XYZ file of C-alpha atoms in Angstrom:
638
model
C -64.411 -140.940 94.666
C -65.350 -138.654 91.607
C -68.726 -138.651 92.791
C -68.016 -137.409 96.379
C -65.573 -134.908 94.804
C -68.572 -133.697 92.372
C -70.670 -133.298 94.970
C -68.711 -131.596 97.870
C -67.678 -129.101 95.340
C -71.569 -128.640 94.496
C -72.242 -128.236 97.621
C -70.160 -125.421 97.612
C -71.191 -123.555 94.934
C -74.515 -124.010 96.209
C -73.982 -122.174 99.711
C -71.913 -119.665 97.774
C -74.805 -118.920 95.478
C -76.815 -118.971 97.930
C -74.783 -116.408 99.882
C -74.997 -114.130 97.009
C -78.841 -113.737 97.508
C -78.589 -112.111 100.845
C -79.894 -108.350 99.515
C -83.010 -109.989 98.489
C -83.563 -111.717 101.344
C -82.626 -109.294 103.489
C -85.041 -106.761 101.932
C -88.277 -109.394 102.744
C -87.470 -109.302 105.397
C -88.021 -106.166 106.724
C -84.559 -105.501 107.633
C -83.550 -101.553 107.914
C -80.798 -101.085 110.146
C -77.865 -99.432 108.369
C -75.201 -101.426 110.121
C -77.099 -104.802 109.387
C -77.642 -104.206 105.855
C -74.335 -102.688 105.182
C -72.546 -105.885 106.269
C -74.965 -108.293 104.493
C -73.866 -106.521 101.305
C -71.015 -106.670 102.171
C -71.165 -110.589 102.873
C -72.978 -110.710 99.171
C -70.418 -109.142 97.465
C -67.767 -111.301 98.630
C -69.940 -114.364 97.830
C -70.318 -113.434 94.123
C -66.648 -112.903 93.798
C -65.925 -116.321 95.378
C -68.498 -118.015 93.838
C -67.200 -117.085 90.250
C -63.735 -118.636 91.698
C -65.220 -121.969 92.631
C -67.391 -121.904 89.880
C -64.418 -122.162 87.576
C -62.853 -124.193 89.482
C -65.773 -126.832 89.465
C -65.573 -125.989 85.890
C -61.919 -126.981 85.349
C -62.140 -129.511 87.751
C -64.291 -131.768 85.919
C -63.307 -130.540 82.569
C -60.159 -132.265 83.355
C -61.977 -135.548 84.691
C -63.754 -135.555 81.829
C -60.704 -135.358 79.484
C -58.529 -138.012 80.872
C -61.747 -140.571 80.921
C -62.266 -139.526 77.105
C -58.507 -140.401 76.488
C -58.809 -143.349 78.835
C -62.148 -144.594 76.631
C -59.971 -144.117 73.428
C -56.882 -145.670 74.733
C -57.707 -149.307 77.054
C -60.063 -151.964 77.028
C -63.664 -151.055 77.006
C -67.256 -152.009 76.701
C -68.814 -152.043 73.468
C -70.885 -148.453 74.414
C -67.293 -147.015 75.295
C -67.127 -147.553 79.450
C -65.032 -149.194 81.301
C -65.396 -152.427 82.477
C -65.078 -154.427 85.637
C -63.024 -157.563 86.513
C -65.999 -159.620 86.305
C -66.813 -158.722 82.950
C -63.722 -159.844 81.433
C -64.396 -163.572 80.300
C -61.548 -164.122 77.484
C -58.313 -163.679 78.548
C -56.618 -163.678 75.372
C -57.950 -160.095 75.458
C -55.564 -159.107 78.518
C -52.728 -160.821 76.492
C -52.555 -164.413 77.651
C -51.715 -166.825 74.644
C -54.216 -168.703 73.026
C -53.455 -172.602 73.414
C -53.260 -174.696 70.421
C -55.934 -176.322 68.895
C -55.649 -180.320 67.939
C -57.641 -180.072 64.889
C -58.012 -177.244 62.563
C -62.483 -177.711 63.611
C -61.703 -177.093 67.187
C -60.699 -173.697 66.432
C -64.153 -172.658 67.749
C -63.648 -173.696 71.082
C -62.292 -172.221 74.023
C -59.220 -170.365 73.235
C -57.491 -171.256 76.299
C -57.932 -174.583 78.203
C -58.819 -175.373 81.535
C -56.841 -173.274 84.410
C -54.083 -175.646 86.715
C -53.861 -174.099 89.612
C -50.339 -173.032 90.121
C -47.777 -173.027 93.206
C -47.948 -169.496 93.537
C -51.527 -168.634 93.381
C -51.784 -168.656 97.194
C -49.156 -165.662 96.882
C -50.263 -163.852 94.198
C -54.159 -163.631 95.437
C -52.773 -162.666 98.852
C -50.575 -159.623 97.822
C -54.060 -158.620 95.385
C -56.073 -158.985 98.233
C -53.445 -156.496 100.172
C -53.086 -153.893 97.297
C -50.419 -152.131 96.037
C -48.222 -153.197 93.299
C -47.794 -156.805 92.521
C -45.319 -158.083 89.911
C -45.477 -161.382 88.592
C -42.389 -162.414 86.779
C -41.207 -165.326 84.918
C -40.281 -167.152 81.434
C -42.190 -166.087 78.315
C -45.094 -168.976 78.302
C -44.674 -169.519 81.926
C -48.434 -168.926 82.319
C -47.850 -165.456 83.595
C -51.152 -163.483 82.300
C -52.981 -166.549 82.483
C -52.201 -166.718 86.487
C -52.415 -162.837 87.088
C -55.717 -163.143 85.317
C -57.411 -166.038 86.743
C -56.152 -164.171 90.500
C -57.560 -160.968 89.540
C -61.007 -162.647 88.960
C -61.198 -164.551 91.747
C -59.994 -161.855 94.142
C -61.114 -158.357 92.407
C -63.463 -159.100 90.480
C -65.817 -155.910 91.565
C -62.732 -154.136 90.584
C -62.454 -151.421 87.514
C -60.229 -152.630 85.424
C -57.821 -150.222 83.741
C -56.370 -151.725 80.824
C -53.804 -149.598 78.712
C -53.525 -150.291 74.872
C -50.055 -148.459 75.082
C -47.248 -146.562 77.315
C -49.167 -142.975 75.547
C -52.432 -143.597 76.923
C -51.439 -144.912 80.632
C -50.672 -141.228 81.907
C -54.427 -140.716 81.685
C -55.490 -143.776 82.813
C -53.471 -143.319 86.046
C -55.028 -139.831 86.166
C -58.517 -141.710 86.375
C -57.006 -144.710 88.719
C -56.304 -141.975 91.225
C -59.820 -140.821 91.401
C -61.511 -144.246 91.674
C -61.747 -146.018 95.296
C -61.740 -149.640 93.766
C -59.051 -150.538 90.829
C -57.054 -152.702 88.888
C -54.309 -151.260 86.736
C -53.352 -153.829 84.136
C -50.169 -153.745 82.862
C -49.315 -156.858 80.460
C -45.043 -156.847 79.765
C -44.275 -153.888 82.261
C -41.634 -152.913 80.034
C -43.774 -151.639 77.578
C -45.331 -149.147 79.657
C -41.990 -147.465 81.410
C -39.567 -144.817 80.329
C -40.682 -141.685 78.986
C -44.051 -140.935 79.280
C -44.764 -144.474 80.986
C -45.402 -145.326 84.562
C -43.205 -143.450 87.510
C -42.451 -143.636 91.140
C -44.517 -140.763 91.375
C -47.239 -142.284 89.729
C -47.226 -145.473 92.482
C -47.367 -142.675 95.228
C -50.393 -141.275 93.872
C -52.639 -144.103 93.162
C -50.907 -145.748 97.070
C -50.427 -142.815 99.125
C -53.539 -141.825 100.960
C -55.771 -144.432 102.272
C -59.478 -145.140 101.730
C -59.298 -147.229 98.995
C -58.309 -150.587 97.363
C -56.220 -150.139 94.254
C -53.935 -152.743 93.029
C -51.110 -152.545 89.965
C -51.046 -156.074 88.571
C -47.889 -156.231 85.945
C -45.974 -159.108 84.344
C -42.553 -159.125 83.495
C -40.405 -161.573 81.568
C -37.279 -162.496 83.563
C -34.794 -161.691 81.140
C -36.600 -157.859 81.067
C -36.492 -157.748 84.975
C -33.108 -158.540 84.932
C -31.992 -155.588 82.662
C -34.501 -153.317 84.505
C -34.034 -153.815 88.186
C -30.303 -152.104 88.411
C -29.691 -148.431 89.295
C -28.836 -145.869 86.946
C -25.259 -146.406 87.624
C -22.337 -146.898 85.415
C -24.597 -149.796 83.255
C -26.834 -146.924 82.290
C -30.051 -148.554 83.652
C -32.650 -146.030 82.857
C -32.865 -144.745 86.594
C -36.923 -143.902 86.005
C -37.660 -147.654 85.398
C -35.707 -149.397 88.132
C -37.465 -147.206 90.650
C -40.586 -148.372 89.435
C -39.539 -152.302 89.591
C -37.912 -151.718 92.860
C -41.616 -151.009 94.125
C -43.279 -154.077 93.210
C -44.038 -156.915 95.432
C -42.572 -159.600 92.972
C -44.188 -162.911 92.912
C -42.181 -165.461 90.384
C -43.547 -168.278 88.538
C -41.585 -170.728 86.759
C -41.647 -171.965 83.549
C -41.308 -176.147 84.477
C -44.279 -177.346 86.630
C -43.731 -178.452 90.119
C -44.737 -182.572 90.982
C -47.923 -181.076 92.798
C -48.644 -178.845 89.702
C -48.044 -181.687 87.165
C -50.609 -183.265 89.765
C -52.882 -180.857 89.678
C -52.905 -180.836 85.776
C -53.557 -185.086 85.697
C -56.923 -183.825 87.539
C -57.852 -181.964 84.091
C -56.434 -183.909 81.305
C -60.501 -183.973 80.301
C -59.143 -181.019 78.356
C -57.472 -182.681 75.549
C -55.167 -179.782 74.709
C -53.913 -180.367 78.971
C -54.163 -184.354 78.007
C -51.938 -183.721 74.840
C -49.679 -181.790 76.787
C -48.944 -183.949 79.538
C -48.438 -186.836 76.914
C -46.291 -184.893 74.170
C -44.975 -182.007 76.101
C -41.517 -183.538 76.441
C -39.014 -181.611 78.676
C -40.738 -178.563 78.131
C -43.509 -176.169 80.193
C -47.320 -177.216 80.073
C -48.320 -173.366 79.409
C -44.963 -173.605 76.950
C -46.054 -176.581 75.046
C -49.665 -175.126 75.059
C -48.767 -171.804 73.661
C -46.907 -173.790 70.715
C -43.670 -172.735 71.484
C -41.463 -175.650 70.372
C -43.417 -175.505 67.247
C -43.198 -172.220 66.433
C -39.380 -172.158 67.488
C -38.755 -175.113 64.934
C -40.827 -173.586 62.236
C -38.436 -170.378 62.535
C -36.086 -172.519 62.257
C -37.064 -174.723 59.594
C -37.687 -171.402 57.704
C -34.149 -171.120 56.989
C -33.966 -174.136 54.467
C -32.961 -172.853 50.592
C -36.371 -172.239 48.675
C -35.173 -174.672 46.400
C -38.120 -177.203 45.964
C -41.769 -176.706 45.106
C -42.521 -179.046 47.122
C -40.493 -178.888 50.137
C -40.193 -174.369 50.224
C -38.241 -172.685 52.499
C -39.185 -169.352 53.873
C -35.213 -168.065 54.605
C -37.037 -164.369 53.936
C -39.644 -164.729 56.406
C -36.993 -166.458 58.828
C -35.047 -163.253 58.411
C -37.516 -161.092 59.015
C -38.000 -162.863 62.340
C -34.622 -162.911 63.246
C -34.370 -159.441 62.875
C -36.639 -158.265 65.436
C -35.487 -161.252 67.611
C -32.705 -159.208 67.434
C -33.962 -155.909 67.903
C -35.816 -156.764 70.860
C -32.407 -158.130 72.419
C -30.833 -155.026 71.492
C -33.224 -153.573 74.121
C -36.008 -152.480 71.554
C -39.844 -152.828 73.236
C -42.045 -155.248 72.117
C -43.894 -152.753 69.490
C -41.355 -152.234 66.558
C -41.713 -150.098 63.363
C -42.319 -152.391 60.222
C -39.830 -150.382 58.417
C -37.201 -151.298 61.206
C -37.882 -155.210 60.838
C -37.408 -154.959 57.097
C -33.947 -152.731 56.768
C -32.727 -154.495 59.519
C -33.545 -158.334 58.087
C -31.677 -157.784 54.615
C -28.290 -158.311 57.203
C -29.476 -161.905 58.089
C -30.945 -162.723 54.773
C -27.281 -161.507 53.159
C -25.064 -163.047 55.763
C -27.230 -166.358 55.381
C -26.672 -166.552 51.531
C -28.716 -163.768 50.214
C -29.522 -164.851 46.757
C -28.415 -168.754 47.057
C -31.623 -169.275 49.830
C -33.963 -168.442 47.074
C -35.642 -166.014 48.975
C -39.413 -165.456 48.396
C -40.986 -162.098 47.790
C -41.864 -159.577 50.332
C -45.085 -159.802 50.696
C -45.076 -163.179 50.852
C -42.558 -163.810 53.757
C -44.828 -161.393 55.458
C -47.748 -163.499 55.177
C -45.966 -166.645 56.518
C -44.257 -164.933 59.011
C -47.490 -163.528 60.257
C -50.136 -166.175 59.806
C -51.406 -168.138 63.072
C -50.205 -171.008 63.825
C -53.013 -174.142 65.176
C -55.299 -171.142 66.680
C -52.331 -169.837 68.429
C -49.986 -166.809 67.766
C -47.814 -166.166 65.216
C -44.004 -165.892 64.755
C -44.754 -162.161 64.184
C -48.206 -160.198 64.900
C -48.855 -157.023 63.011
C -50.893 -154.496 64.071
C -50.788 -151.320 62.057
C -47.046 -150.524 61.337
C -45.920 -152.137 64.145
C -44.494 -154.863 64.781
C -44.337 -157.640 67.622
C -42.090 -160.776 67.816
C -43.357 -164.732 69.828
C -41.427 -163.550 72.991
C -40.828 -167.076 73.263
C -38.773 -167.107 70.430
C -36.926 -164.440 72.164
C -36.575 -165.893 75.558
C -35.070 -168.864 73.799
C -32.400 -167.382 71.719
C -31.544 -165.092 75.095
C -30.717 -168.660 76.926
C -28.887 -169.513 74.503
C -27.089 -166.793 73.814
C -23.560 -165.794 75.935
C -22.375 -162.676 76.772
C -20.054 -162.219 73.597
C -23.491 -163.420 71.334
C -23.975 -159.648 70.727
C -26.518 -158.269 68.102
C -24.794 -157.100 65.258
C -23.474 -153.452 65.370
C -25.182 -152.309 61.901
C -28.554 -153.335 63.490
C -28.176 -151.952 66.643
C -26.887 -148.526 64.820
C -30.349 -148.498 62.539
C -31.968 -148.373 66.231
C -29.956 -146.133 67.815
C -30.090 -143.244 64.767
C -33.832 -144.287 64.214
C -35.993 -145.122 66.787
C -38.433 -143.121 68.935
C -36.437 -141.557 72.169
C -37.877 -143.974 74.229
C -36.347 -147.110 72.410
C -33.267 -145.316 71.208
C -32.679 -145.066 75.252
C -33.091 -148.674 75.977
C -30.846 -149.471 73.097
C -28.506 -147.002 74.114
C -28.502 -148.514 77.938
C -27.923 -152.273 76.164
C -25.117 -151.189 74.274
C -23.389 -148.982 77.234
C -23.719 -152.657 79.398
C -21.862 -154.839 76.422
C -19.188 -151.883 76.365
C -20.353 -150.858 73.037
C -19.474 -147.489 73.956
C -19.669 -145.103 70.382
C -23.423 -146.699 69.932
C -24.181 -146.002 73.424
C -23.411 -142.455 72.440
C -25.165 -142.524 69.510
C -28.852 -143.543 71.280
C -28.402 -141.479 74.141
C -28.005 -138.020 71.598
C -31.028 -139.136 69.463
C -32.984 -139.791 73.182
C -31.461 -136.354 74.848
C -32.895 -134.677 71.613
C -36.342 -135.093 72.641
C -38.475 -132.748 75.323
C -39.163 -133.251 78.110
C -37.090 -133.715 82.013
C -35.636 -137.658 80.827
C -33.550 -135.527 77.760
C -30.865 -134.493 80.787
C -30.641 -137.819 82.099
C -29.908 -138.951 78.378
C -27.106 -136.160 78.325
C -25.969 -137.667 81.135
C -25.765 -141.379 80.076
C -23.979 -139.877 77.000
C -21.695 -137.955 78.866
C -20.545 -141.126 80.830
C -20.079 -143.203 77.746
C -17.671 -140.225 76.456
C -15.794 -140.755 79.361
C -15.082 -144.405 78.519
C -14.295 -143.786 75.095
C -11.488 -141.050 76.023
C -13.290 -138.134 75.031
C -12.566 -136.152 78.347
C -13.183 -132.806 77.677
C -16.660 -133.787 75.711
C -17.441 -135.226 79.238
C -16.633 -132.512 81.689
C -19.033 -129.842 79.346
C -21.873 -132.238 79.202
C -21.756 -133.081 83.199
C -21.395 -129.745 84.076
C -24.128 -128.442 81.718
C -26.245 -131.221 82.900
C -25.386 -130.306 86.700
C -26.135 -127.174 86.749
C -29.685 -127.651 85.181
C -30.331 -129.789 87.733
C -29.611 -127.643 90.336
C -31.613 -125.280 89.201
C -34.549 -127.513 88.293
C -34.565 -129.872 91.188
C -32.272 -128.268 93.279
C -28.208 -128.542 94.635
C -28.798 -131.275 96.743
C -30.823 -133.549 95.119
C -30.234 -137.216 94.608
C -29.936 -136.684 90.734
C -28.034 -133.926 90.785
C -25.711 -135.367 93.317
C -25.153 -138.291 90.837
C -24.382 -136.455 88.188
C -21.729 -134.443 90.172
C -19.916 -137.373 91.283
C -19.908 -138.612 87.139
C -18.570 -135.139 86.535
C -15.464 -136.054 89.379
C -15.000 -139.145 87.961
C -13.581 -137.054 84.589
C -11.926 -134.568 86.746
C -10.067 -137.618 88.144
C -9.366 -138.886 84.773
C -8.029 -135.826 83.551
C -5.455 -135.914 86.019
C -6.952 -133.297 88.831
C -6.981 -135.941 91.449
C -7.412 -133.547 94.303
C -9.976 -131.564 92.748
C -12.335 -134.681 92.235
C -10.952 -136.310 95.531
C -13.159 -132.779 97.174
C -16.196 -133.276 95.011
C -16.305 -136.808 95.674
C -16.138 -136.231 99.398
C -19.367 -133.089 99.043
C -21.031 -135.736 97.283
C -20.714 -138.520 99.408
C -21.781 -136.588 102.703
C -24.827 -135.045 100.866
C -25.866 -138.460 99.336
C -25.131 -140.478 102.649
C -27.646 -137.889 104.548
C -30.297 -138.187 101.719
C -30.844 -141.549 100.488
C -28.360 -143.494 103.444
C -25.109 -145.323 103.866
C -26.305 -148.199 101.818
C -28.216 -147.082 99.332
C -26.722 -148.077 95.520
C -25.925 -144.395 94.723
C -24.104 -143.809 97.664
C -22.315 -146.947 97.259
C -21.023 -145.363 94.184
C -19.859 -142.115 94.857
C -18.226 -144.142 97.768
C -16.325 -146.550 95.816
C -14.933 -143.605 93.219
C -14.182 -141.689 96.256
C -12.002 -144.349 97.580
C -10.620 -144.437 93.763
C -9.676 -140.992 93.989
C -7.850 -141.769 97.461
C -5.854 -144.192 96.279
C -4.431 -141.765 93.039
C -3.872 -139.309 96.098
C -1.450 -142.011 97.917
C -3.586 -142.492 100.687
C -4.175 -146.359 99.065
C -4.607 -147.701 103.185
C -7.727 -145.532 103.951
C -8.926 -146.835 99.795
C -8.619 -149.997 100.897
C -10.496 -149.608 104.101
C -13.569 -148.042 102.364
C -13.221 -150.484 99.113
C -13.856 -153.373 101.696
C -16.859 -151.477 103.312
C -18.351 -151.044 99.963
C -17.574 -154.586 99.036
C -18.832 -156.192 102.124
C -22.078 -154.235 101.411
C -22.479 -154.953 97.633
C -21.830 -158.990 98.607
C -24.308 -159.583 100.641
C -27.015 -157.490 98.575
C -25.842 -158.448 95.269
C -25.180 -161.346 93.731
C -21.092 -162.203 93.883
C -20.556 -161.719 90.563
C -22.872 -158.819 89.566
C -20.996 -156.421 87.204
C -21.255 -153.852 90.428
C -19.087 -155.851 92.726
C -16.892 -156.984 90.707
C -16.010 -153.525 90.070
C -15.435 -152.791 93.606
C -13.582 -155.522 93.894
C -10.903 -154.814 90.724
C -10.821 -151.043 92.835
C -9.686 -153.245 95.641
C -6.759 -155.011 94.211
C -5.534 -151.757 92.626
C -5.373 -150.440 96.510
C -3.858 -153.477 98.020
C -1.204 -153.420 94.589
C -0.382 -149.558 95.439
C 0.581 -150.713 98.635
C 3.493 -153.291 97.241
C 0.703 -156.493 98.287
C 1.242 -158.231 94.677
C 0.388 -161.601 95.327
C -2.691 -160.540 97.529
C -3.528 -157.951 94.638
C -2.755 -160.537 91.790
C -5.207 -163.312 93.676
C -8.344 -160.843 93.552
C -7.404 -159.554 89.431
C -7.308 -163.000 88.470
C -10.678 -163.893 89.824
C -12.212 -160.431 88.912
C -10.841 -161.681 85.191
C -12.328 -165.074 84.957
C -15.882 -163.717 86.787
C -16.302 -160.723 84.043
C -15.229 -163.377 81.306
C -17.930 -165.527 82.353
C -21.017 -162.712 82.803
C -19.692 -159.833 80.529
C -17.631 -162.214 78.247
C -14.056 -161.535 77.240
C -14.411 -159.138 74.644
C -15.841 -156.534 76.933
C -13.628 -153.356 78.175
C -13.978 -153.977 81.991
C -12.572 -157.794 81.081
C -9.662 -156.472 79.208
C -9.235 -153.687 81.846
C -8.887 -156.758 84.121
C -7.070 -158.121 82.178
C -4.136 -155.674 81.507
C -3.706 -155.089 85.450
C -3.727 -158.316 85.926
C -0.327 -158.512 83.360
C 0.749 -155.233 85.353
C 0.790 -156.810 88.732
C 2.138 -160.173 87.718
């Protein structure tokens, strides 16, 4: 497509410049008349000043081209002379991200770093939707096989493809710049969460590189589940980056699970020439071929072996190293992305080595723990990769502790506050978003500030996150200045009636409300609603919302009969597109018993608290502030 851009623009200039040459000709020819001459000049004249327009256009044009492949050279996966490669060309995996399987003996190290590919259930699935274009997500368990499968599909099916590879979220705004230009694509995007937020991948982006027609470019992203399920809400009172859902709401999602099927364990019998397959099949327990392959269990027990007092020169423990990993463990479930700072991983492990024993483990110098923590294990990974300054953890070892973990298994506050006052914007969002969900309301704060203090159009929607977490901390008037500051930028950046201004109006009635002007909000509610309803639809999520508070706002009016009424609406809605007890109906449902109790219906009102208590017990844990809120109604109406 650059090439037929190139040369229709040359094209052009050419007829321009030669346009400009008319005099001359016109003189060798023979050609007197007044009239005829005059307006050939004329003609000329015009040419030369156009033609200096298009020539710097053509100028600009490809100077730009030019500078987004240079960034795009410096910033993905490349040949060794510095251009990009094709599908084709791509024989090791590992260098896409898939995990290097184990080796049995510390000789085989030289061979193959993966083993042979077992066709999985979904394949059929996946290399249809590649074959289609567009975005594809495939999404499952850490060591579920997920790059090996997108891989192995993108080779069979695209293989005369370009393939776009980002090292990072900074260099995939040019390489989406050149993705748009090329006819025949493959954007590679390895743990989509890395590469969304600020400065990552947009709706806007998807529109670009899918809009027109004329070509065949595919987005091919994997996505832990654990990640999906954080990213694929609105930005609604969880504080859900709004930016990122989009973007995950886009994907065709294609899932892959982490236990093989019968037919895939079948399929696998067929290859157990591969001893690594044979081992697995034999030795792999209860867990996941790809799982046991990627020496998860043995990494996971090595972490935790780790802990043991360094008491014994024969037997040493690594409880410094084992802290270290812990540590980002938990940053990474405090919403972190995969890359950490070193510097983060260390301040933040001297909490688990302390709380652990500090001095009693023994633990072993610095520099040491590194080493352990970092050296691969049987040809594999490690329980920590360095690269630079940063920092990555197994996500296996974080999948893990995530099942395990229930909702009141919270990281600890001084660990999420070293993110939230010190990461980049980006993670100090995500962090901020985490902590808003557990009700951690002051750290919420906290991240959303430090994110809001960075350029750029994503610092309002951080003021606005912040503003909302003010709200639920009491901090009233705090809330009304930031929502109205936030409003009116807005409007005057995007307009009075846009979706995202329209949001952040009804937040800003919500405080109104809580400050006790009931009919004040009730009015913005009810602008709100009608302008969202015509925009984005009766049953989109954000009109769901500012329908629900609306209905709040009733109800504090006296009017609880027409509350209830729209509380069912919005409940019937929310049940049969969310789950039953997603945080968002549950909430609509707690709105509903306060109706039905306004209206003297106790027992009816009493019923619905009581399950709205044990649900949000059970997801958000009982320690959260929408439980106890629950809760305390629940002893109101009783």
């Amino acid at each position: 497509m650059r090439e037929r851009r190139h040369g229709r623009l040359m094209v052009i200039v050419v007829c321009l410049g030669a346009l400009t040459a008319t005099p001359t000709v016109v003189l060798a020819l023979g050609i007197t008349r007044p009239w005829t001459v005059a307006a050939l000049s004329a003609v000329a004249a015009g040419a030369v000043a156009v033609l200096g327009l298009w020539q710097e256009r053509y100028r600009q044009t490809f100077k730009a081209a030019d500078d987004d492949r240079a960034r795009v050279l410096n910033g993905a996966l490349v040949r060794a002379d510095g251009s990009l490669l094709r599908v084709r060309e791509v024989a090791d995996p590992v260098l896409l991200g898939v995990h290097p399987a184990l080796a049995l003996q510390p000789e085989e190290g030289a061979i193959d770093r993966v083993p042979a590919y077992v066709p999985r259930d979904a394949d059929g699935e996946l290399r249809e939707s590649l074959a289609r274009g567009g975005f594809v997500l495939l999404v499952g368990d850490s060591t579920a096989g997920k790059s090996r499968s997108a891989w192995e599909a993108m080779r069979a099916t695209l293989g005369d493809h370009l393939l776009l590879a980002p090292k990072d979220r900074e260099a995939l705004p040019a390489i989406v710049a050149v993705a748009a230009r090329e006819r025949r694509c493959v954007l590679w995007l390895n743990d989509l969460e890395g590469y969304l937020g600020t400065g990552g991948l947009r709706r806007e982006d998807l529109g670009r590189l899918f809009g027109e027609g004329g070509h065949h470019r595919v987005v091919l992203a994997t996505l832990r589940t654990a990640e999906e399920a954080l990213l694929a809400g609105e930005d609604d009172d969880r504080g859900v980056p709004k930016q990122a859902a989009e973007v995950v709401r886009q994907a065709h999602r294609v899932y892959l699970p982490r236990l093989f099927s019968a037919a895939e364990t079948d399929r696998a019998r067929l290859r157990a020439w591969d001893r690594r397959i044979e081992s697995a099949l034999t030795l792999g327990g209860g867990y996941g071929l790809a799982e046991y392959l990627a020496a998860g269990p043995e990494l996971l027990r090595l972490w935790q072996d780790g802990w043991s007092p360094n008491t014994s020169a024969h037997a040493p423990g690594h409880p410094r190293a084992a802290a270290l990993v812990t540590a980002a463990v938990d940053i990474r479930r405090a919403g972190h992305s995969a890359s950490m700072p070193r510097a983060l991983v260390e301040a933040a492990h001297t909490y688990y080595l302390e709380r652990s024993g500090g001095d009693r483990l023994r633990p072993e110098p610095p520099d040491e723990a590194w080493e352990w923590a970092t050296r691969p294990r049987r040809a594999t990974t490690a329980l920590l990769q360095q690269s630079g300054d940063r920092v990555g953890v197994f996500d296996y070892l974080l999948d893990v502790t995530q099942r395990a973990a229930g909702p009141a298994d919270l990281v600890p506050e001084p660990v999420v506050r070293l993110i939230v006052t010190g990461a980049d914007p980006v993670d100090a969002e995500r962090a901020a978003a985490t902590a808003y969900a557990q009700g951690r309301y002051e750290l919420a704060v906290v991240g959303w500030r430090r994110a809001a203090a960075a350029p750029g159009p994503e610092a309002l929607n951080s003021r606005n996150n912040a503003a909302r977490a003010l709200r639920r901390l009491g901090r009233l008037p705090e809330a009304l200045a930031e929502h109205r500051a936030v409003a009116s930028a807005r409007a005057d950046t995007l307009g009075p009636t846009h979706p995202d201004t329209l949001i952040v109006r009804d937040n800003l009635a919500n405080v109104l409300r809580d400050l006790g002007r009931v009919e004040e909000a009730e009015a913005e509610h009810r602008a709100v609603l009608g302008l969202l309803t015509e925009v984005r639809g009766p049953d989109d999520a954000f009109t769901l919302f500012s329908r629900d508070n609306h209905a709040v706002a009733l109800r504090e009016m006296g009017r609880a009969v027409e509350a209830e009424s729209e509380h069912r609406a919005v409940l019937d809605i929310r049940e049969r597109v969310l789950e039953a007890d997603h945080p968002d109906t549950l909430r609509t449902r707690h709105h509903l018993a306060l109706a039905l109790r306004s209206q003297g219906r106790s027992a009816e009102a009493g019923a619905l608290l009581a399950s709205v208590v044990a649900a949000r017990t059970r997801v958000l844990g009982p320690g959260h502030p929408d439980t106890a809120d629950a809760a305390a109604d629940l002893a109101a109406t009783s």
